[in-house]
Amino acid sequence: MPAQADLAAAERYLDLAPRTGAIAREVGPFTLFVSNGPWPYYARPRLGSDAPITSSALLELRTACATADVPLAIEWVDTLRPSFAAVATDAGLTVVFRPLLVLDHAHFIRPSASRTRILAPDDKLLPTARAVADLGFASPGTDIGVAGPSERDALAGSFPAEVLQHMQDRAAAGLTVTAAAFDHGGGDQGIVAVGMHQPLGDTSEIVGVATLPSIRRRGWAAAIAGALVEHAFSVGVTRVMLTADSDDVARIYRRLGFRQVGRCCEAAPPES
């Protein structure tokens, strides 16, 4: 499958996906996605537009974000807009590059069997799964960390009701599919890794793959990704994509048959 076709499909998907949870507003050469749920979204270069993005366009976007009371954040496919990273950096934004990976059914290498399952929309373990994701992303990278089951369980009981309802609604609508891995059977005490995929048409994106920091480097990320890929293909998806946090993380997914077709970028003001 040619990389250019994959990039075009990724660009279409990345424009469509935030529309399932946000209101789209056109701001100059950007589309600003204003969240209607508990988590913020971002802006992207407008789909189908090849107009250059200038510092004045960024200033217009910054003003629109302030007016809408949303954080300034921009995501784009660097391979399709290679000059924009320099513009964003010159405007004082911090730019992060991440590998963009794609997988089709013919190249999927199934991982060895593991204790994973797809969670139903009304599964009582959804809060626990969300807690694992939050703890994993609070301690980025692949190094072994501190947070474990006790921190997970404490966090799982702290989510507001509206956050849990939002998760259930997206799951019931088929917009977010969550997989969980269990170290000691299927009970609440055994969730050690989680991840999601978000199918739209013939493409789905794997997001939010995380392992409890205290038990990393045991193959759980690959197990979760494998379960999500299998589910995606079972519901008619023909292309699965993901953005890896780093080249080290990308190596995990290459073992499943994913191949890099480009880079994604994220830009935001420096953390104070």
C-alpha atoms as a printed R data frame, in Angstrom:
    type eleno elety resid chain resno       x       y      z
1   ATOM     1    CA   MET     A     1   0.000   0.000  0.000
2   ATOM     2    CA   PRO     A     2   1.749   3.215 -1.120
3   ATOM     3    CA   ALA     A     3   2.782   5.577  1.659
4   ATOM     4    CA   GLN     A     4   1.140   8.511 -0.112
5   ATOM     5    CA   ALA     A     5  -2.239   6.747 -0.027
6   ATOM     6    CA   ASP     A     6  -1.728   6.018  3.663
7   ATOM     7    CA   LEU     A     7  -0.874   9.644  4.357
8   ATOM     8    CA   ALA     A     8  -3.964  10.865  2.503
9   ATOM     9    CA   ALA     A     9  -6.149   8.413  4.434
10  ATOM    10    CA   ALA     A    10  -4.545   9.465  7.719
11  ATOM    11    CA   GLU     A    11  -5.162  13.130  6.929
12  ATOM    12    CA   ARG     A    12  -8.842  12.472  6.213
13  ATOM    13    CA   TYR     A    13  -9.217  10.424  9.377
14  ATOM    14    CA   LEU     A    14  -7.471  12.984 11.570
15  ATOM    15    CA   ASP     A    15  -9.847  15.664 10.324
16  ATOM    16    CA   LEU     A    16 -12.909  13.476 10.881
17  ATOM    17    CA   ALA     A    17 -12.083  11.953 14.283
18  ATOM    18    CA   PRO     A    18 -12.254  15.123 16.421
19  ATOM    19    CA   ARG     A    19 -15.607  16.008 14.863
20  ATOM    20    CA   THR     A    20 -17.140  13.136 16.874
21  ATOM    21    CA   GLY     A    21 -16.462  15.021 20.115
22  ATOM    22    CA   ALA     A    22 -16.080  18.674 19.195
23  ATOM    23    CA   ILE     A    23 -17.529  21.595 17.272
24  ATOM    24    CA   ALA     A    24 -15.432  22.490 14.207
25  ATOM    25    CA   ARG     A    25 -14.722  26.192 13.593
26  ATOM    26    CA   GLU     A    26 -12.803  27.492 10.586
27  ATOM    27    CA   VAL     A    27 -10.117  29.990 11.608
28  ATOM    28    CA   GLY     A    28  -8.050  31.147  8.648
29  ATOM    29    CA   PRO     A    29  -6.154  28.120  7.300
30  ATOM    30    CA   PHE     A    30  -7.013  26.095 10.429
31  ATOM    31    CA   THR     A    31  -9.943  24.076 11.702
32  ATOM    32    CA   LEU     A    32 -10.290  24.606 15.447
33  ATOM    33    CA   PHE     A    33 -12.049  21.765 17.276
34  ATOM    34    CA   VAL     A    34 -13.797  23.042 20.400
35  ATOM    35    CA   SER     A    35 -14.584  20.116 22.684
36  ATOM    36    CA   ASN     A    36 -18.137  19.390 23.794
37  ATOM    37    CA   GLY     A    37 -16.909  16.776 26.279
38  ATOM    38    CA   PRO     A    38 -14.574  16.584 29.269
39  ATOM    39    CA   TRP     A    39 -11.285  16.547 27.317
40  ATOM    40    CA   PRO     A    40  -9.840  19.350 25.169
41  ATOM    41    CA   TYR     A    41  -9.140  19.045 21.464
42  ATOM    42    CA   TYR     A    42  -6.871  21.082 19.184
43  ATOM    43    CA   ALA     A    43  -6.582  22.802 15.810
44  ATOM    44    CA   ARG     A    44  -5.416  21.278 12.539
45  ATOM    45    CA   PRO     A    45  -4.544  22.728  9.138
46  ATOM    46    CA   ARG     A    46  -7.760  22.787  7.140
47  ATOM    47    CA   LEU     A    47  -8.341  19.582  5.153
48  ATOM    48    CA   GLY     A    48  -7.782  20.063  1.441
49  ATOM    49    CA   SER     A    49  -6.087  23.450  1.790
50  ATOM    50    CA   ASP     A    50  -2.494  23.903  0.698
51  ATOM    51    CA   ALA     A    51  -2.351  27.589  1.636
52  ATOM    52    CA   PRO     A    52   0.859  28.440  3.513
53  ATOM    53    CA   ILE     A    53   0.455  28.960  7.244
54  ATOM    54    CA   THR     A    54   2.033  32.193  8.388
55  ATOM    55    CA   SER     A    55   2.780  33.812 11.729
56  ATOM    56    CA   SER     A    56  -0.258  36.066 11.271
57  ATOM    57    CA   ALA     A    57  -2.461  32.982 10.812
58  ATOM    58    CA   LEU     A    58  -1.072  31.595 14.076
59  ATOM    59    CA   LEU     A    59  -1.869  34.862 15.807
60  ATOM    60    CA   GLU     A    60  -5.447  34.663 14.512
61  ATOM    61    CA   LEU     A    61  -5.699  31.112 15.847
62  ATOM    62    CA   ARG     A    62  -4.278  32.143 19.221
63  ATOM    63    CA   THR     A    63  -6.933  34.867 19.465
64  ATOM    64    CA   ALA     A    64  -9.716  32.424 18.523
65  ATOM    65    CA   CYS     A    65  -8.551  29.967 21.213
66  ATOM    66    CA   ALA     A    66  -8.557  32.719 23.831
67  ATOM    67    CA   THR     A    67 -12.049  33.805 22.776
68  ATOM    68    CA   ALA     A    68 -13.328  30.229 22.987
69  ATOM    69    CA   ASP     A    69 -11.452  29.697 26.285
70  ATOM    70    CA   VAL     A    70  -9.618  26.615 24.990
71  ATOM    71    CA   PRO     A    71  -5.884  25.872 25.144
72  ATOM    72    CA   LEU     A    72  -3.794  26.603 22.067
73  ATOM    73    CA   ALA     A    73  -2.742  23.255 20.635
74  ATOM    74    CA   ILE     A    74  -2.102  22.262 17.032
75  ATOM    75    CA   GLU     A    75  -1.649  18.847 15.452
76  ATOM    76    CA   TRP     A    76  -0.680  18.057 11.856
77  ATOM    77    CA   VAL     A    77   1.093  15.558  9.590
78  ATOM    78    CA   ASP     A    78   4.588  16.987  9.213
79  ATOM    79    CA   THR     A    79   5.224  14.910  6.100
80  ATOM    80    CA   LEU     A    80   2.411  16.767  4.324
81  ATOM    81    CA   ARG     A    81   3.291  20.233  5.710
82  ATOM    82    CA   PRO     A    82   7.052  20.130  6.290
83  ATOM    83    CA   SER     A    83   7.482  23.910  6.539
84  ATOM    84    CA   PHE     A    84   4.962  24.511  9.321
85  ATOM    85    CA   ALA     A    85   7.152  23.246 12.185
86  ATOM    86    CA   ALA     A    86   9.591  26.099 11.658
87  ATOM    87    CA   VAL     A    87   6.752  28.648 11.603
88  ATOM    88    CA   ALA     A    88   5.353  27.252 14.867
89  ATOM    89    CA   THR     A    89   8.783  27.249 16.506
90  ATOM    90    CA   ASP     A    90   9.441  30.837 15.419
91  ATOM    91    CA   ALA     A    91   6.096  31.788 17.008
92  ATOM    92    CA   GLY     A    92   7.346  30.503 20.370
93  ATOM    93    CA   LEU     A    93   5.534  27.159 20.368
94  ATOM    94    CA   THR     A    94   7.109  23.893 21.459
95  ATOM    95    CA   VAL     A    95   6.974  21.366 18.614
96  ATOM    96    CA   VAL     A    96   7.120  17.603 19.186
97  ATOM    97    CA   PHE     A    97   7.625  15.095 16.366
98  ATOM    98    CA   ARG     A    98   6.129  11.600 16.593
99  ATOM    99    CA   PRO     A    99   6.295   8.585 14.227
100 ATOM   100    CA   LEU     A   100   3.090   7.940 12.251
101 ATOM   101    CA   LEU     A   101   2.575   4.195 11.735
102 ATOM   102    CA   VAL     A   102   0.084   2.274  9.586
103 ATOM   103    CA   LEU     A   103  -0.931  -1.393  9.385
104 ATOM   104    CA   ASP     A   104  -3.107  -3.338  6.948
105 ATOM   105    CA   HIS     A   105  -4.495  -6.837  7.419
106 ATOM   106    CA   ALA     A   106  -1.948  -8.533  5.153
107 ATOM   107    CA   HIS     A   107   0.995  -7.389  7.259
108 ATOM   108    CA   PHE     A   108  -0.454  -7.994 10.718
109 ATOM   109    CA   ILE     A   109   1.752 -10.214 12.896
110 ATOM   110    CA   ARG     A   110  -0.373 -11.507 15.763
111 ATOM   111    CA   PRO     A   111   1.322 -11.440 19.165
112 ATOM   112    CA   SER     A   112   1.383 -14.505 21.372
113 ATOM   113    CA   ALA     A   113  -1.803 -15.227 23.312
114 ATOM   114    CA   SER     A   114  -2.378 -13.068 26.354
115 ATOM   115    CA   ARG     A   115  -5.121 -12.275 28.830
116 ATOM   116    CA   THR     A   116  -6.865  -9.414 27.090
117 ATOM   117    CA   ARG     A   117 -10.486  -8.620 26.361
118 ATOM   118    CA   ILE     A   118 -12.617  -5.888 24.876
119 ATOM   119    CA   LEU     A   119 -14.662  -4.028 27.490
120 ATOM   120    CA   ALA     A   120 -18.388  -3.584 26.913
121 ATOM   121    CA   PRO     A   121 -19.855  -0.053 27.087
122 ATOM   122    CA   ASP     A   122 -21.410  -0.805 30.475
123 ATOM   123    CA   ASP     A   123 -18.414  -2.713 31.863
124 ATOM   124    CA   LYS     A   124 -17.777  -1.817 35.510
125 ATOM   125    CA   LEU     A   125 -14.035  -1.872 34.767
126 ATOM   126    CA   LEU     A   126 -14.077   1.180 32.479
127 ATOM   127    CA   PRO     A   127 -13.072   3.553 35.331
128 ATOM   128    CA   THR     A   128 -10.199   1.247 36.253
129 ATOM   129    CA   ALA     A   129  -9.091   1.134 32.629
130 ATOM   130    CA   ARG     A   130  -9.147   4.921 32.469
131 ATOM   131    CA   ALA     A   131  -7.080   5.096 35.660
132 ATOM   132    CA   VAL     A   132  -4.403   2.845 34.150
133 ATOM   133    CA   ALA     A   133  -4.238   5.129 31.097
134 ATOM   134    CA   ASP     A   134  -3.950   8.276 33.201
135 ATOM   135    CA   LEU     A   135  -1.195   6.820 35.380
136 ATOM   136    CA   GLY     A   136   0.686   5.552 32.361
137 ATOM   137    CA   PHE     A   137   0.652   8.893 30.568
138 ATOM   138    CA   ALA     A   138   1.510  10.770 33.746
139 ATOM   139    CA   SER     A   139   4.794   8.848 33.698
140 ATOM   140    CA   PRO     A   140   5.760   8.916 29.989
141 ATOM   141    CA   GLY     A   141   8.271   6.643 28.333
142 ATOM   142    CA   THR     A   142   8.980   2.964 28.773
143 ATOM   143    CA   ASP     A   143  11.023   3.021 31.983
144 ATOM   144    CA   ILE     A   144   9.667   1.156 34.996
145 ATOM   145    CA   GLY     A   145   8.015   3.573 37.418
146 ATOM   146    CA   VAL     A   146   6.330   3.686 40.792
147 ATOM   147    CA   ALA     A   147   2.551   3.762 40.242
148 ATOM   148    CA   GLY     A   148   0.875   0.388 40.547
149 ATOM   149    CA   PRO     A   149  -2.412  -1.278 41.518
150 ATOM   150    CA   SER     A   150  -3.019   0.765 44.686
151 ATOM   151    CA   GLU     A   151  -2.619   4.079 42.844
152 ATOM   152    CA   ARG     A   152  -4.810   2.755 40.032
153 ATOM   153    CA   ASP     A   153  -7.620   1.773 42.377
154 ATOM   154    CA   ALA     A   154  -7.527   5.082 44.225
155 ATOM   155    CA   LEU     A   155  -7.726   7.028 40.970
156 ATOM   156    CA   ALA     A   156 -10.486   4.832 39.517
157 ATOM   157    CA   GLY     A   157 -12.861   5.926 42.266
158 ATOM   158    CA   SER     A   158 -12.243   9.631 41.747
159 ATOM   159    CA   PHE     A   159 -13.627  10.289 38.259
160 ATOM   160    CA   PRO     A   160 -16.641  12.618 38.053
161 ATOM   161    CA   ALA     A   161 -19.917  11.062 36.929
162 ATOM   162    CA   GLU     A   162 -19.971  13.136 33.731
163 ATOM   163    CA   VAL     A   163 -16.574  11.787 32.681
164 ATOM   164    CA   LEU     A   164 -17.719   8.197 33.151
165 ATOM   165    CA   GLN     A   165 -20.952   8.904 31.278
166 ATOM   166    CA   HIS     A   166 -19.006  10.405 28.385
167 ATOM   167    CA   MET     A   167 -16.839   7.288 28.190
168 ATOM   168    CA   GLN     A   168 -19.885   5.014 28.205
169 ATOM   169    CA   ASP     A   169 -21.666   7.090 25.564
170 ATOM   170    CA   ARG     A   170 -18.732   6.943 23.168
171 ATOM   171    CA   ALA     A   171 -18.364   3.211 23.744
172 ATOM   172    CA   ALA     A   172 -22.077   2.598 23.160
173 ATOM   173    CA   ALA     A   173 -21.905   4.585 19.912
174 ATOM   174    CA   GLY     A   174 -18.962   2.489 18.715
175 ATOM   175    CA   LEU     A   175 -16.690   5.536 18.614
176 ATOM   176    CA   THR     A   176 -14.239   4.239 21.221
177 ATOM   177    CA   VAL     A   177 -13.378   0.580 21.811
178 ATOM   178    CA   THR     A   178 -11.356  -0.224 24.930
179 ATOM   179    CA   ALA     A   179  -9.182  -3.290 25.490
180 ATOM   180    CA   ALA     A   180  -7.785  -4.298 28.868
181 ATOM   181    CA   ALA     A   181  -5.047  -6.747 29.823
182 ATOM   182    CA   PHE     A   182  -5.232  -8.768 33.019
183 ATOM   183    CA   ASP     A   183  -2.255 -10.054 34.941
184 ATOM   184    CA   HIS     A   184  -4.232 -12.210 37.389
185 ATOM   185    CA   GLY     A   185  -7.481 -13.286 35.780
186 ATOM   186    CA   GLY     A   186 -10.365 -11.045 34.840
187 ATOM   187    CA   GLY     A   187 -11.063  -9.287 38.104
188 ATOM   188    CA   ASP     A   188 -10.676  -5.671 38.997
189 ATOM   189    CA   GLN     A   189  -7.327  -6.278 40.694
190 ATOM   190    CA   GLY     A   190  -5.781  -7.629 37.517
191 ATOM   191    CA   ILE     A   191  -5.952  -4.751 34.999
192 ATOM   192    CA   VAL     A   192  -2.382  -3.850 34.106
193 ATOM   193    CA   ALA     A   193  -2.605  -2.305 30.636
194 ATOM   194    CA   VAL     A   194  -5.222  -0.665 28.451
195 ATOM   195    CA   GLY     A   195  -5.707   0.924 25.056
196 ATOM   196    CA   MET     A   196  -8.412   2.084 22.684
197 ATOM   197    CA   HIS     A   197  -9.159   2.228 18.999
198 ATOM   198    CA   GLN     A   198 -11.574   4.613 17.336
199 ATOM   199    CA   PRO     A   199 -13.082   3.242 14.107
200 ATOM   200    CA   LEU     A   200 -14.458   5.591 11.463
201 ATOM   201    CA   GLY     A   201 -15.239   4.078  8.082
202 ATOM   202    CA   ASP     A   202 -12.404   1.878  6.843
203 ATOM   203    CA   THR     A   203  -9.787   3.384  9.171
204 ATOM   204    CA   SER     A   204  -9.226   3.250 12.908
205 ATOM   205    CA   GLU     A   205  -6.637   4.837 15.156
206 ATOM   206    CA   ILE     A   206  -5.107   3.177 18.207
207 ATOM   207    CA   VAL     A   207  -4.825   5.654 21.074
208 ATOM   208    CA   GLY     A   208  -4.198   5.657 24.803
209 ATOM   209    CA   VAL     A   209  -2.105   2.477 25.054
210 ATOM   210    CA   ALA     A   210  -0.623   2.481 28.556
211 ATOM   211    CA   THR     A   211   0.766   0.076 31.129
212 ATOM   212    CA   LEU     A   212   0.926   0.558 34.882
213 ATOM   213    CA   PRO     A   213   4.401   2.066 35.334
214 ATOM   214    CA   SER     A   214   5.420  -0.432 38.016
215 ATOM   215    CA   ILE     A   215   5.056  -3.420 35.671
216 ATOM   216    CA   ARG     A   216   6.342  -2.124 32.338
217 ATOM   217    CA   ARG     A   217   8.586  -4.032 29.936
218 ATOM   218    CA   ARG     A   218   6.601  -7.270 30.077
219 ATOM   219    CA   GLY     A   219   4.987  -7.118 26.623
220 ATOM   220    CA   TRP     A   220   1.632  -5.676 27.695
221 ATOM   221    CA   ALA     A   221   1.611  -2.804 25.183
222 ATOM   222    CA   ALA     A   222   2.048  -5.220 22.288
223 ATOM   223    CA   ALA     A   223  -0.659  -7.481 23.689
224 ATOM   224    CA   ILE     A   224  -3.117  -4.586 23.945
225 ATOM   225    CA   ALA     A   225  -2.279  -3.299 20.458
226 ATOM   226    CA   GLY     A   226  -2.725  -6.787 19.026
227 ATOM   227    CA   ALA     A   227  -6.149  -7.165 20.626
228 ATOM   228    CA   LEU     A   228  -7.222  -3.765 19.304
229 ATOM   229    CA   VAL     A   229  -5.996  -4.513 15.774
230 ATOM   230    CA   GLU     A   230  -7.840  -7.833 15.741
231 ATOM   231    CA   HIS     A   231 -11.046  -6.158 16.878
232 ATOM   232    CA   ALA     A   232 -10.667  -3.372 14.314
233 ATOM   233    CA   PHE     A   233 -10.273  -5.814 11.458
234 ATOM   234    CA   SER     A   234 -13.232  -7.855 12.745
235 ATOM   235    CA   VAL     A   235 -15.566  -4.838 12.397
236 ATOM   236    CA   GLY     A   236 -14.562  -4.034  8.821
237 ATOM   237    CA   VAL     A   237 -11.598  -1.698  9.250
238 ATOM   238    CA   THR     A   238  -8.935  -2.156  6.563
239 ATOM   239    CA   ARG     A   239  -6.293   0.290  7.832
240 ATOM   240    CA   VAL     A   240  -5.141   0.840 11.434
241 ATOM   241    CA   MET     A   241  -2.966   3.812 12.281
242 ATOM   242    CA   LEU     A   242  -1.289   5.193 15.368
243 ATOM   243    CA   THR     A   243   1.101   7.904 16.456
244 ATOM   244    CA   ALA     A   244   3.867   6.555 18.672
245 ATOM   245    CA   ASP     A   245   5.290   8.664 21.498
246 ATOM   246    CA   SER     A   246   8.862   8.007 20.366
247 ATOM   247    CA   ASP     A   247  11.033   5.834 18.155
248 ATOM   248    CA   ASP     A   248  11.523   3.480 21.108
249 ATOM   249    CA   VAL     A   249   7.765   3.033 21.460
250 ATOM   250    CA   ALA     A   250   7.371   2.682 17.684
251 ATOM   251    CA   ARG     A   251   9.603  -0.387 17.795
252 ATOM   252    CA   ILE     A   252   6.950  -2.172 19.857
253 ATOM   253    CA   TYR     A   253   4.387  -1.688 17.100
254 ATOM   254    CA   ARG     A   254   6.724  -2.566 14.255
255 ATOM   255    CA   ARG     A   255   6.860  -6.066 15.727
256 ATOM   256    CA   LEU     A   256   3.136  -6.333 14.924
257 ATOM   257    CA   GLY     A   257   3.678  -5.324 11.294
258 ATOM   258    CA   PHE     A   258   3.151  -1.559 11.558
259 ATOM   259    CA   ARG     A   259   5.340   0.524  9.261
260 ATOM   260    CA   GLN     A   260   6.200   4.197  9.486
261 ATOM   261    CA   VAL     A   261   4.743   6.344  6.696
262 ATOM   262    CA   GLY     A   262   5.560   9.788  8.064
263 ATOM   263    CA   ARG     A   263   5.615  11.958 11.153
264 ATOM   264    CA   CYS     A   264   2.945  13.766 13.109
265 ATOM   265    CA   CYS     A   265   3.593  17.007 14.940
266 ATOM   266    CA   GLU     A   266   2.099  18.602 18.017
267 ATOM   267    CA   ALA     A   267   2.650  22.245 18.918
268 ATOM   268    CA   ALA     A   268   1.675  24.146 22.051
269 ATOM   269    CA   PRO     A   269   3.015  26.985 24.196
270 ATOM   270    CA   PRO     A   270   5.893  25.971 26.506
271 ATOM   271    CA   GLU     A   271   4.812  24.684 29.875
272 ATOM   272    CA   SER     A   272   5.244  27.342 32.523
